[in-house]
Structure formats: structure tokens, C-alpha cells
């Protein structure tokens, strides 16, 4: 907006944002809310004018400032949310809260508060009803969108669209409600919804099933969650256009489906948590490949990217090769208005100081320095077991690693009374003992309403834990990043115990996504975030993350690979090979894997002359004629790279040679379903050589012992795989695995980056149980499954 275009409203709301009295009132409200929440001495509460606070909230909710409107409306919502907690019986607060939520079109929030506010006078009530009707949800007319949700919904039918919104906005809800409306209108479309983790597949599947109910069968739709899903085989005599699917998958699963079902047409592709396309995760190349394959095989697909909090969601449209710069500017929306409020607290265990964070002043407000003497995390968690009215609260506790998660859950549960009268918890405990192992810590924790949620848990157990948390039977859930990457649960409190994810510091976008996991609009209008620091450095890091704005995102192929690494890929391909060496020599396994996958995509795109984002990124660094040289170097080779980016052409060629000329076959299983262990291990050793696992899977399948110089991990995987292919139950597999460790105790466990001997203590048995679950999830069902899939194709 040019200076001469600034109107009265612009000037007014600019000055309102800077009003010192408003900032003082907000400071006092935050302080009093913290005093009440922590149940500190109420005589320390600040005295302020409630009427003035409500007036400011009302004014902020009416902001029309082009840049500040979202943040000012959110500020209004924060004020009335906290005042509703401080003055639950005050009719003025209730009235203004209803007015504010109506003005910002937060109808779901109004419904949660049972607010009946419709307007001050007849004219305002008429306008309010008109606006409510305008924002009504087509497939659910009893409810209404927020303004930003409606704008997003109206653009989903665009060919390409990318939007960014706060974590709690309901991005996946908008996608689901669009699918529901299309299906109810009798549209015969295939929908694909990409989620970042397997843990999210089940949640989305359940919600889609709840949304559609009997309409799924009525309109002939099938939900598919894996490439080999039986639903893909239904009614095989019907033509493809008469079989309609809702695909809910990770990008890896969708890629394999597209490879297997090349004729499958997808009308709408929704990519949830699209910021993963920018991440340094070695899974990000799958997004590029899926979009490129759809552009080639299903050219009319509508593609929608949904990401949390990023300032430039249009960046993800660059995956669409045909879009020009002008299209990139138009086909996106960014909104920062969250329908829920998260109030952030800093707890420094070293200094025993508690602060509440003022987002608008970007400063922590000190509450007390004597309230938590000698406290540890368990003390803090126990303090918030119940609210001030004595009601049981529900909490999620985040840790950066699996071991810390399990240890903290056990420490906390040790201070809880066992809930022996809860039949659902007792049943789950019994089933964990029977299905996994009787010594597994999780079995005893759930008896006390405590659980940990880790990605490798069997899906049936993980789902029951989530359901029991939603129903209030489990009230404390300890988790790693797996849970907070999208699973929505009704938590009152989120405790963040570290600013890292694994060994890496969290990025601002991941941190904001994490703290947005409390206060979910499906369940509540607000939530409390407790950032727990063990020392001053950690506390300072939390403040830094709260202050730091999320930077503009770049695609992983542009930033996560360095210019020298890209040139290394080009130089390798010019030699007529895809066998990349690590660059630099100490390159991490994830970074190497990402580089290799992009190299495979690049080669395939050059050979098939695809105008992909990956190809454009690399060819910008090539000298004239080098692309033609690469094409010539690979054109005469017997094997050509296909669309599977987990297996390169050299591996496929080696596999073919082993099958065609050396008689490679899967190990035989006798009439009793038994296999020969030595034969299985010999088979895996052959695959190790064929697929060059020592090069491409050096941390897992091809790991070579530092002192033994043998494939010790592969031998361990063979024990688990052998039981798995024979159809043994999980409990049987655990017993066999534990026996293997007893028979081979030397350097049998890898703990804290060190190999130690196995001693068969309960602690060591739990380490083995967790390791087996992780191996089944990552190695058996993912890595080996991919290679076996390639082997079957070749045979």
C-alpha cells in the first residue's frame, strides 16, 4: 500500500498495535493467568481494568489492517480466552468473547464455549447470520469455516494451489471436507492424500471413514493405505473409471503404487505437511518423484500443497515444471490467524524460575524464582496432573530420543497410583504382554494411565494408545517427534523438554509445528505449552526459537545439497555410473542417501527428457553438452533407470545377472514352513553384494563391524526376518531375539554410541525389544521389502 493510500483504519490499527496501555494490560492478563495456572499466591495478581481489556479485545477483532489484521485478531482471541479462564462467571467476559469469536469468524470456538452471541442489534444480527451462511461448510452445513479456511476451500479446484496456515487451522480437515462434498455430489474422482509418517495414515483413515460413513460404500469408494492393498483388486472386471479410491499414504507408498498401477488416474493430490519438501530428511526426494510421475502419467491432476506456518508456500509450486513465475505468484495463500491460542511458559529447572512468554513484546515475563525449589521434570508434571478445579488434565511430553522418552515415562509412572479398576487399561496391558513381551515396560506403564508413543510400535497398539488418550483413560503421553508431526490429540498441556530433534537443533518451522500440537480446535480453544529447560543455555535457546521468525523456505534439492555435491553427482554420471561415493568423505548417511536419490531422479529425467525441477537445478551447473554426454553414456546400457528411486540401475543390472546367470532364488521353505538359517544368511549375503549394501546401506544392511569386519547387523536382521517370514507372532520373535542375544552376548547392544555386552537384565531385554520393533518397522517392512520388491520384478 502506497503512503497516500493509507486510510483512517490503516493508521488507527497501526497505532493500536503500538499502544502502550494495551501492552500493559496484556502483560497483566498473562501474569494473572500464569499465577492462576500455577496456583501461586493470588495476592500477587495485578489489578487492571477488565472493561478496558474487553474494549481493546473488541477493537482488535475488527482490525482491517492489510499487514496486521491476522495478528491483531489473534491477539483479541488470546485476550478473551485468558479472561474467560480468569473470570469464568463474568457475563461481560462471556458476551465480549462471543462477539470477538463471531467477528473473526471462529464459529467452532463459539460452539466449544456454547456462546449464543449473534450481534448487538438487529442489523448486526442479520449481518452475522448472513456471514455465517456464507461461510457454512458445504458438506456440513451445521458448521462454518473461518474466512481463511473458506478461501482455501474455494481454491482447491484450481489446477495447482499451495497454502500455509498455523498448525491448528485444520488443513487436513479442509481437504477431507472437500473430498466429502465431491463424493456426495456424485463426482467419480480418485483422491490421494500424502502424509509424512505411517503414524498419520491410520488417523486420517479413521477420520475419512467417520466423515463419509456408509457413503463410502454407497458411492463406490475404497480407502487404500498401501500399494498392495486388497481394495485395489476389488471388482477387477470393472473399468478403472468405475473404481474410485481415496489413497492415504506416505510419499514412499504412493510412489510404489504409481509404479505398480501406471494406469491409475489421480484427480486430486493433497500433500499435507508440505514443508517436508524443504527438509534435510532423506525422504524428501520421494515428493519430487511422485509429483513428476503424476505430471507425466496423470497430467490433469489437481495438486494442493498444505504447509504449517511457512511465509512462502508458493515455493512448493516449483515442483510443477510447467508453472511460470506469474502463476507462482497467484496460486497460493498465507494466513497466520490461528483459531486456537497457545500460551507459552518457560520453566528453568536450574534456577527454579518460571516465566510466561509475551509474544507481542517478544519477552518472557518473570513470575517467580522460588516456586519450584529442587524440582525435576517429574515434579513439574505431577504439579499439572489436575487443574485448579481438581479435574484430571491430559498432557503430552516431548523428548528428542526414544531412550529419554521411555526413561521419563517410567520415572513419572513410578509416582502414580496404579489404576487397577480401569478395565480398558488392564486389557491393553495384558495384550501388550501377550503380543510383544511380558517384560516390556509399556505394559506396566499403561496400568497407570501413562504411555509412550514411538513410531515403531505395532500399529494396533499405537492406535489403541491414541484412542485411550482421546477418551481420557490415558492422561500422560510421552513421545518423540513421530506423534507431533501431525497426530491430533486432545491435550491440555504440552511439555517440551528439549530444543532438539534427535541430535539436531529444531528449526523454527519444526518448533512452531511442535508447539501447535496443543490446543486443537477439535477439542479446545487453547492449550498450555511448557518449555522445560535443564540449564540457562537451554532456556535461552527456547527464547530464541520463540522470537525467531520462520524464514522463507527453499526446496531441499536447492539448499540441502551443496554446489560441490551437485557437481560430484554430475561428474559421476558423466562417467556412465551411478555408484556415488560419499562427498565429503564423512558425509552423514541421510545426506548421502538424499544425494543418491536426487542423482537417480536426475538420470531418469535426463533419459526421459522430463522438464523437472530436479533436472533444472542440476543442469544449471552443467557445461554445454554435458547433459547429452550423460544421455549417451547410459543410452547403450542394457538396463535403464526406472522410477524407483531406492534402487539404482547398477543394482538392477547386478540383480539381473545374479538371477539369469547365477541362479539366484529365494531360500526354500519346507512343508512345515521352516527355513534353513544358514541358507537365509547366505542369501542375504548375496543380496548384500548384488545391491552393494556396503556402499548404499552402510549404516544398516551393509554395516561392517569395526573389529569383526563382518556383517553383524545383517546377521541380527536375519534372525528377525527368519521368524517373520515363517509367520511367527511378535511375541515368538521377541523370545527368539532375546535367546540370540543370550547366545551371542559380546558387544550385542549399541547404547549411547558404544557397543556393550548383553547381560539379560530387564533393562537390556527392553533395549532388545525396542530394537526388534524398530528393525521390523524400518528394515523388514521398509528397506528389505523394497529390495525384495525389486527382486520379484526382475524374476
Coordinates of N, CA, C and O in Angstrom, one line a residue, residues 586-731:
X586 N 33.1 -37.8 5.1 CA 32.4 -38.1 6.3 C 31.0 -37.6 6.2 O 30.3 -37.3 7.2
X587 N 30.4 -37.6 5.0 CA 29.0 -37.3 4.8 C 28.1 -38.2 5.6 O 28.3 -39.4 5.6
X588 N 27.1 -37.6 6.2 CA 26.1 -38.4 7.0 C 25.4 -39.4 6.1 O 25.2 -39.1 4.9
X589 N 24.9 -40.5 6.7 CA 24.1 -41.5 5.9 C 22.9 -40.9 5.3 O 22.6 -41.1 4.1
X590 N 22.2 -40.0 6.0 CA 21.0 -39.4 5.5 C 21.3 -38.4 4.3 O 20.6 -38.4 3.3
X591 N 22.4 -37.6 4.5 CA 22.7 -36.7 3.4 C 23.2 -37.5 2.2 O 22.8 -37.1 1.1
X592 N 23.9 -38.5 2.4 CA 24.4 -39.4 1.2 C 23.2 -40.0 0.5 O 23.1 -40.0 -0.7
X593 N 22.2 -40.5 1.3 CA 21.0 -41.1 0.7 C 20.2 -40.1 -0.1 O 19.7 -40.4 -1.2
X594 N 20.1 -38.9 0.5 CA 19.4 -37.9 -0.3 C 20.1 -37.5 -1.6 O 19.4 -37.4 -2.6
X595 N 21.4 -37.4 -1.5 CA 22.2 -37.0 -2.7 C 22.0 -38.1 -3.8 O 21.8 -37.9 -5.0
X596 N 22.1 -39.4 -3.3 CA 21.9 -40.5 -4.2 C 20.5 -40.6 -4.9 O 20.4 -40.8 -6.1
X597 N 19.5 -40.3 -4.1 CA 18.1 -40.4 -4.7 C 18.0 -39.3 -5.7 O 17.3 -39.5 -6.7
X598 N 18.5 -38.1 -5.4 CA 18.4 -37.0 -6.4 C 19.2 -37.3 -7.7 O 18.8 -37.0 -8.8
X599 N 20.3 -38.0 -7.5 CA 21.1 -38.5 -8.7 C 20.3 -39.4 -9.5 O 20.3 -39.3 -10.8
X600 N 19.6 -40.3 -8.9 CA 18.7 -41.3 -9.6 C 17.6 -40.6 -10.4 O 17.3 -40.9 -11.5
X601 N 17.0 -39.6 -9.7 CA 15.9 -38.8 -10.3 C 16.5 -38.1 -11.5 O 15.9 -38.0 -12.6
X602 N 17.7 -37.4 -11.3 CA 18.3 -36.7 -12.4 C 18.5 -37.5 -13.6 O 18.2 -37.1 -14.8
X603 N 19.1 -38.7 -13.4 CA 19.4 -39.6 -14.5 C 18.2 -40.0 -15.3 O 18.1 -39.9 -16.5
X604 N 17.1 -40.4 -14.5 CA 15.9 -40.8 -15.1 C 15.2 -39.6 -15.9 O 14.7 -39.8 -17.0
X605 N 15.3 -38.4 -15.4 CA 14.7 -37.3 -16.0 C 15.5 -36.9 -17.3 O 14.9 -36.5 -18.3
X606 N 16.8 -37.0 -17.3 CA 17.6 -36.8 -18.5 C 17.2 -37.8 -19.6 O 17.0 -37.5 -20.7
X607 N 17.2 -39.1 -19.2 CA 17.0 -40.1 -20.1 C 15.6 -40.0 -20.7 O 15.3 -40.4 -21.9
X608 N 14.6 -39.6 -19.9 CA 13.2 -39.5 -20.4 C 12.8 -38.1 -20.8 O 11.7 -37.8 -21.2
X609 N 13.8 -37.2 -20.8 CA 13.6 -35.8 -21.2 C 12.5 -35.1 -20.5 O 11.6 -34.4 -21.0
X610 N 12.4 -35.3 -19.2 CA 11.4 -34.7 -18.3 C 11.9 -33.3 -17.9 O 13.0 -33.1 -17.5
X611 N 11.0 -32.4 -17.9 CA 11.3 -31.0 -17.5 C 11.0 -30.9 -16.0 O 10.0 -30.2 -15.6
X612 N 11.8 -31.5 -15.2 CA 11.6 -31.5 -13.8 C 12.4 -30.4 -13.1 O 13.4 -29.9 -13.6
X613 N 11.9 -30.1 -11.9 CA 12.7 -29.2 -11.0 C 14.1 -29.7 -10.7 O 15.0 -28.9 -10.7
X614 N 14.2 -31.0 -10.4 CA 15.5 -31.6 -10.1 C 16.4 -31.4 -11.3 O 17.6 -31.0 -11.2
X615 N 15.9 -31.7 -12.5 CA 16.8 -31.6 -13.7 C 17.3 -30.2 -13.9 O 18.4 -29.9 -14.2
X616 N 16.3 -29.2 -13.7 CA 16.7 -27.8 -13.9 C 17.7 -27.4 -12.9 O 18.6 -26.6 -13.3
X617 N 17.6 -27.9 -11.7 CA 18.6 -27.5 -10.7 C 20.0 -28.0 -11.0 O 21.0 -27.2 -10.7
X618 N 20.1 -29.2 -11.5 CA 21.4 -29.7 -11.8 C 22.0 -29.2 -13.1 O 23.2 -28.9 -13.2
X619 N 21.1 -29.1 -14.1 CA 21.7 -28.7 -15.5 C 22.2 -27.2 -15.4 O 23.0 -26.8 -16.3
X620 N 21.7 -26.5 -14.5 CA 22.2 -25.1 -14.3 C 23.7 -25.1 -14.0 O 24.4 -24.1 -14.2
X621 N 24.2 -26.2 -13.5 CA 25.6 -26.3 -13.1 C 26.4 -27.1 -14.2 O 27.6 -27.3 -14.0
X622 N 25.8 -27.5 -15.3 CA 26.5 -28.3 -16.3 C 27.1 -27.4 -17.4 O 26.5 -26.3 -17.7
X623 N 28.1 -27.9 -17.9 CA 28.7 -27.2 -19.1 C 27.9 -27.6 -20.3 O 27.3 -28.6 -20.3
X624 N 28.0 -26.8 -21.4 CA 27.3 -27.1 -22.6 C 27.7 -28.5 -23.1 O 28.9 -28.9 -23.1
X625 N 26.7 -29.3 -23.4 CA 26.9 -30.6 -23.9 C 27.0 -31.8 -22.9 O 26.9 -32.9 -23.3
X626 N 27.1 -31.4 -21.6 CA 27.3 -32.5 -20.6 C 26.0 -33.3 -20.4 O 26.1 -34.5 -20.2
X627 N 24.9 -32.7 -20.6 CA 23.6 -33.5 -20.5 C 23.6 -34.5 -21.6 O 23.2 -35.7 -21.4
X628 N 24.0 -34.1 -22.8 CA 24.0 -35.1 -23.9 C 25.0 -36.2 -23.7 O 24.8 -37.3 -24.0
X629 N 26.1 -35.8 -23.0 CA 27.2 -36.8 -22.7 C 26.6 -37.9 -21.7 O 26.9 -39.1 -21.9
X630 N 25.9 -37.4 -20.8 CA 25.3 -38.3 -19.8 C 24.3 -39.3 -20.5 O 24.3 -40.5 -20.3
X631 N 23.4 -38.7 -21.4 CA 22.5 -39.4 -22.1 C 23.2 -40.5 -22.9 O 22.7 -41.7 -23.0
X632 N 24.2 -40.1 -23.6 CA 25.0 -41.0 -24.5 C 25.6 -42.1 -23.6 O 25.7 -43.3 -24.0
X633 N 26.1 -41.8 -22.4 CA 26.8 -42.7 -21.6 C 25.9 -43.9 -21.1 O 26.4 -45.0 -20.9
X634 N 24.6 -43.5 -20.9 CA 23.7 -44.5 -20.4 C 22.8 -45.1 -21.5 O 22.1 -46.1 -21.2
X635 N 22.7 -44.5 -22.7 CA 21.8 -45.0 -23.7 C 22.0 -46.4 -24.2 O 21.1 -47.2 -24.5
X636 N 23.3 -46.8 -24.2 CA 23.7 -48.1 -24.8 C 23.7 -49.2 -23.7 O 24.1 -50.3 -24.0
X637 N 23.5 -48.8 -22.5 CA 23.5 -49.8 -21.4 C 22.2 -50.7 -21.5 O 21.1 -50.2 -21.8
X638 N 22.4 -51.9 -21.2 CA 21.3 -52.9 -21.3 C 20.1 -52.5 -20.3 O 19.0 -52.7 -20.6
X639 N 20.5 -52.0 -19.1 CA 19.5 -51.6 -18.2 C 19.3 -50.1 -18.1 O 20.3 -49.4 -18.0
X640 N 18.1 -49.7 -18.0 CA 17.8 -48.3 -17.9 C 17.1 -48.0 -16.5 O 16.4 -48.9 -16.0
X641 N 17.4 -46.9 -16.0 CA 16.9 -46.5 -14.7 C 15.3 -46.3 -14.8 O 14.8 -45.7 -15.7
X642 N 14.6 -47.0 -13.8 CA 13.2 -46.8 -13.8 C 12.8 -45.8 -12.7 O 13.7 -45.1 -12.2
X643 N 11.5 -45.7 -12.4 CA 11.1 -44.7 -11.5 C 11.3 -45.0 -10.0 O 10.9 -44.1 -9.2
X644 N 11.8 -46.1 -9.7 CA 12.0 -46.5 -8.3 C 13.3 -45.8 -7.9 O 14.4 -46.2 -8.3
X645 N 13.3 -44.9 -7.0 CA 14.5 -44.1 -6.6 C 15.2 -44.7 -5.4 O 16.2 -44.2 -5.0
X646 N 14.8 -45.9 -5.0 CA 15.5 -46.6 -3.9 C 16.5 -47.5 -4.5 O 17.5 -48.0 -3.8
X647 N 16.4 -47.9 -5.7 CA 17.3 -48.9 -6.4 C 17.8 -48.3 -7.7 O 17.0 -47.8 -8.5
X648 N 19.1 -48.2 -7.8 CA 19.7 -47.6 -9.0 C 20.0 -48.7 -10.1 O 19.9 -49.9 -9.8
X649 N 20.3 -48.2 -11.3 CA 20.4 -49.0 -12.4 C 21.5 -50.1 -12.3 O 21.4 -51.2 -12.8
X650 N 22.6 -49.7 -11.6 CA 23.7 -50.6 -11.4 C 23.3 -51.8 -10.5 O 23.7 -53.0 -10.7
X651 N 22.4 -51.5 -9.5 CA 21.9 -52.6 -8.7 C 20.9 -53.5 -9.5 O 21.0 -54.7 -9.3
X652 N 20.1 -52.9 -10.3 CA 19.2 -53.7 -11.1 C 19.9 -54.6 -12.1 O 19.6 -55.8 -12.3
X653 N 21.0 -54.1 -12.7 CA 21.8 -54.9 -13.6 C 22.5 -56.0 -12.9 O 22.5 -57.2 -13.3
X654 N 23.0 -55.8 -11.7 CA 23.7 -56.8 -10.9 C 22.7 -57.9 -10.5 O 23.0 -59.1 -10.5
X655 N 21.5 -57.4 -10.1 CA 20.4 -58.4 -9.8 C 20.1 -59.3 -10.9 O 19.9 -60.5 -10.8
X656 N 19.9 -58.7 -12.1 CA 19.6 -59.5 -13.3 C 20.6 -60.5 -13.6 O 20.3 -61.7 -13.9
X657 N 21.9 -60.1 -13.5 CA 23.0 -61.0 -13.7 C 23.0 -62.2 -12.8 O 23.2 -63.4 -13.1
X658 N 22.6 -61.9 -11.5 CA 22.6 -63.0 -10.5 C 21.5 -63.9 -10.7 O 21.6 -65.2 -10.5
X659 N 20.4 -63.5 -11.2 CA 19.2 -64.3 -11.4 C 19.4 -65.1 -12.7 O 19.2 -66.3 -12.8
X660 N 19.8 -64.4 -13.8 CA 19.8 -65.0 -15.1 C 21.0 -66.0 -15.3 O 20.9 -67.0 -15.9
X661 N 22.1 -65.7 -14.7 CA 23.3 -66.5 -14.9 C 23.9 -67.2 -13.7 O 24.6 -68.1 -13.9
X662 N 23.5 -66.8 -12.5 CA 24.0 -67.4 -11.3 C 22.9 -68.1 -10.5 O 23.1 -68.5 -9.4
X663 N 21.7 -68.2 -11.0 CA 20.6 -68.9 -10.4 C 20.2 -68.4 -9.1 O 19.8 -69.3 -8.2
X664 N 20.2 -67.1 -8.8 CA 19.7 -66.6 -7.5 C 18.2 -66.9 -7.3 O 17.4 -66.6 -8.2
X665 N 17.9 -67.5 -6.2 CA 16.5 -67.8 -5.9 C 16.3 -67.5 -4.4 O 17.2 -67.5 -3.6
X666 N 15.0 -67.2 -4.1 CA 14.7 -67.0 -2.7 C 14.9 -68.4 -1.9 O 14.7 -69.4 -2.5
X667 N 15.3 -68.3 -0.7 CA 15.5 -69.6 0.1 C 14.3 -70.4 0.2 O 13.2 -69.8 0.3
X668 N 14.4 -71.6 0.1 CA 13.2 -72.5 0.2 C 12.7 -72.7 1.6 O 13.5 -72.7 2.5
X669 N 11.4 -72.8 1.7 CA 10.8 -73.1 3.0 C 10.1 -74.4 2.8 O 9.4 -74.7 1.9
X670 N 10.4 -75.3 3.8 CA 9.9 -76.7 3.7 C 8.4 -76.8 3.9 O 7.7 -75.8 4.2
X671 N 7.9 -78.0 3.9 CA 6.4 -78.3 4.0 C 5.9 -77.8 5.4 O 4.7 -77.5 5.5
X672 N 6.7 -77.7 6.4 CA 6.3 -77.3 7.7 C 6.5 -75.8 7.9 O 6.3 -75.3 9.0
X673 N 6.8 -75.1 6.8 CA 7.0 -73.7 6.9 C 8.3 -73.3 7.5 O 8.5 -72.1 7.9
X674 N 9.3 -74.2 7.6 CA 10.6 -73.9 8.2 C 11.6 -73.5 7.1 O 11.4 -73.8 5.9
X675 N 12.6 -72.8 7.5 CA 13.7 -72.4 6.6 C 15.0 -72.8 7.2 O 15.2 -73.0 8.4
X676 N 16.0 -72.9 6.4 CA 17.4 -73.2 6.8 C 18.1 -71.8 7.1 O 18.2 -71.0 6.3
X677 N 18.5 -71.6 8.4 CA 19.1 -70.4 8.8 C 20.3 -70.0 8.0 O 20.5 -68.9 7.6
X678 N 21.2 -71.0 7.8 CA 22.4 -70.8 7.1 C 22.1 -70.3 5.7 O 22.8 -69.5 5.1
X679 N 21.1 -71.0 5.1 CA 20.7 -70.7 3.7 C 20.2 -69.3 3.6 O 20.5 -68.5 2.6
X680 N 19.4 -68.8 4.6 CA 18.8 -67.5 4.6 C 20.0 -66.5 4.7 O 20.0 -65.5 4.0
X681 N 20.9 -66.7 5.6 CA 22.0 -65.8 5.8 C 22.9 -65.7 4.5 O 23.3 -64.6 4.1
X682 N 23.1 -66.9 3.9 CA 23.9 -66.9 2.7 C 23.1 -66.1 1.6 O 23.8 -65.3 0.8
X683 N 21.8 -66.2 1.5 CA 21.0 -65.4 0.6 C 21.2 -63.9 0.8 O 21.4 -63.1 -0.1
X684 N 21.1 -63.5 2.1 CA 21.2 -62.1 2.4 C 22.6 -61.6 2.1 O 22.8 -60.4 1.7
X685 N 23.6 -62.4 2.3 CA 25.0 -62.0 2.0 C 25.1 -61.8 0.5 O 25.8 -60.9 0.0
X686 N 24.5 -62.6 -0.3 CA 24.5 -62.5 -1.8 C 23.8 -61.2 -2.2 O 24.3 -60.4 -3.0
X687 N 22.7 -60.9 -1.5 CA 22.0 -59.6 -1.8 C 22.8 -58.4 -1.4 O 22.8 -57.4 -2.1
X688 N 23.6 -58.6 -0.3 CA 24.4 -57.5 0.1 C 25.4 -57.2 -1.0 O 25.7 -56.0 -1.2
X689 N 26.0 -58.2 -1.6 CA 26.9 -57.9 -2.7 C 26.3 -57.4 -3.9 O 26.7 -56.5 -4.6
X690 N 25.1 -58.0 -4.3 CA 24.4 -57.6 -5.5 C 23.9 -56.2 -5.4 O 24.1 -55.4 -6.4
X691 N 23.3 -55.8 -4.3 CA 22.8 -54.5 -4.2 C 23.8 -53.4 -3.6 O 23.4 -52.3 -3.4
X692 N 25.0 -53.9 -3.4 CA 26.1 -53.0 -2.9 C 25.7 -52.3 -1.6 O 25.9 -51.1 -1.4
X693 N 25.2 -53.1 -0.7 CA 24.7 -52.5 0.6 C 25.9 -51.9 1.4 O 25.6 -50.9 2.2
X694 N 27.1 -52.4 1.3 CA 28.2 -51.8 2.0 C 28.4 -50.4 1.5 O 28.9 -49.5 2.3
X695 N 28.0 -50.1 0.3 CA 28.1 -48.7 -0.2 C 26.9 -47.9 0.1 O 26.9 -46.8 0.6
X696 N 25.7 -48.5 -0.3 CA 24.4 -47.7 -0.2 C 23.7 -47.8 1.1 O 22.8 -47.0 1.3
X697 N 24.0 -48.9 1.9 CA 23.3 -49.0 3.1 C 24.3 -49.3 4.3 O 24.2 -50.2 5.1
X698 N 25.3 -48.5 4.3 CA 26.4 -48.7 5.2 C 26.1 -48.6 6.7 O 26.8 -49.2 7.5
X699 N 25.0 -48.0 7.0 CA 24.6 -47.9 8.4 C 23.7 -49.0 8.9 O 23.6 -49.3 10.1
X700 N 23.1 -49.8 7.9 CA 22.2 -50.8 8.3 C 22.5 -52.1 7.6 O 23.3 -52.9 8.1
X701 N 21.9 -52.4 6.5 CA 22.1 -53.7 5.8 C 23.5 -54.0 5.5 O 23.9 -55.2 5.5
X702 N 24.3 -53.0 5.1 CA 25.7 -53.3 4.7 C 26.7 -52.9 5.8 O 27.9 -52.8 5.5
X703 N 26.3 -52.7 7.0 CA 27.2 -52.3 8.1 C 28.3 -53.4 8.3 O 28.0 -54.5 8.5
X704 N 29.5 -52.9 8.4 CA 30.7 -53.8 8.6 C 31.2 -53.5 10.0 O 31.5 -52.3 10.3
X705 N 31.3 -54.5 10.8 CA 31.8 -54.3 12.2 C 33.3 -53.8 12.2 O 34.1 -54.2 11.4
X706 N 33.5 -52.9 13.1 CA 34.8 -52.2 13.1 C 35.9 -53.2 13.4 O 37.0 -53.1 12.9
X707 N 35.6 -54.1 14.3 CA 36.7 -55.1 14.7 C 36.4 -56.5 14.1 O 37.4 -57.2 13.7
X708 N 35.2 -56.9 13.9 CA 34.9 -58.2 13.4 C 35.0 -58.2 11.9 O 35.3 -59.3 11.3
X709 N 34.8 -57.1 11.2 CA 34.9 -57.0 9.8 C 33.8 -57.9 9.1 O 33.9 -58.3 8.0
X710 N 32.7 -58.1 9.9 CA 31.6 -59.0 9.4 C 30.3 -58.1 9.4 O 30.3 -57.1 9.9
X711 N 29.3 -58.7 8.7 CA 28.0 -58.0 8.6 C 27.2 -58.5 9.9 O 26.2 -59.2 9.7
X712 N 27.6 -58.0 11.0 CA 26.9 -58.3 12.3 C 25.5 -57.9 12.3 O 24.6 -58.7 12.8
X713 N 25.2 -56.7 11.8 CA 23.8 -56.3 11.8 C 22.9 -57.1 10.9 O 21.8 -57.4 11.2
X714 N 23.5 -57.5 9.8 CA 22.7 -58.3 8.8 C 22.4 -59.7 9.4 O 21.3 -60.2 9.2
X715 N 23.4 -60.2 10.2 CA 23.1 -61.5 10.9 C 22.0 -61.3 11.9 O 21.1 -62.2 12.0
X716 N 21.9 -60.2 12.5 CA 20.9 -59.9 13.5 C 19.5 -59.8 12.8 O 18.5 -60.3 13.2
X717 N 19.5 -59.1 11.7 CA 18.3 -58.9 10.9 C 17.8 -60.3 10.4 O 16.6 -60.5 10.3
X718 N 18.7 -61.1 10.0 CA 18.4 -62.5 9.5 C 17.6 -63.3 10.6 O 16.6 -64.0 10.3
X719 N 18.0 -63.1 11.9 CA 17.2 -63.8 12.9 C 15.8 -63.3 13.0 O 14.9 -64.1 13.0
X720 N 15.6 -62.0 12.9 CA 14.2 -61.5 12.9 C 13.5 -61.8 11.7 O 12.3 -62.2 11.7
X721 N 14.1 -61.6 10.5 CA 13.5 -61.9 9.2 C 13.0 -63.3 9.1 O 11.9 -63.6 8.7
X722 N 13.9 -64.3 9.6 CA 13.5 -65.7 9.5 C 12.3 -66.0 10.3 O 11.4 -66.7 9.8
X723 N 12.1 -65.4 11.4 CA 10.9 -65.6 12.2 C 9.7 -65.0 11.5 O 8.6 -65.5 11.5
X724 N 9.9 -63.8 11.0 CA 8.8 -63.0 10.3 C 8.3 -63.8 9.1 O 7.1 -63.9 9.0
X725 N 9.1 -64.3 8.2 CA 8.6 -64.9 7.0 C 8.0 -66.3 7.3 O 7.2 -66.7 6.5
X726 N 8.3 -66.8 8.5 CA 7.6 -68.1 8.9 C 6.3 -67.8 9.5 O 5.6 -68.8 9.9
X727 N 5.9 -66.6 9.7 CA 4.6 -66.2 10.2 C 4.6 -66.3 11.7 O 3.5 -66.4 12.3
X728 N 5.7 -66.2 12.4 CA 5.7 -66.3 13.9 C 5.1 -65.0 14.4 O 5.2 -63.9 13.8
X729 N 4.4 -65.1 15.5 CA 3.8 -63.9 16.2 C 5.0 -63.1 16.8 O 6.1 -63.5 17.0
X730 N 4.6 -61.8 17.1 CA 5.6 -60.9 17.6 C 6.2 -61.4 18.9 O 7.4 -61.2 19.1
X731 N 5.4 -62.0 19.7 CA 6.0 -62.5 21.0 C 7.0 -63.6 20.8 O 8.0 -63.6 21.4

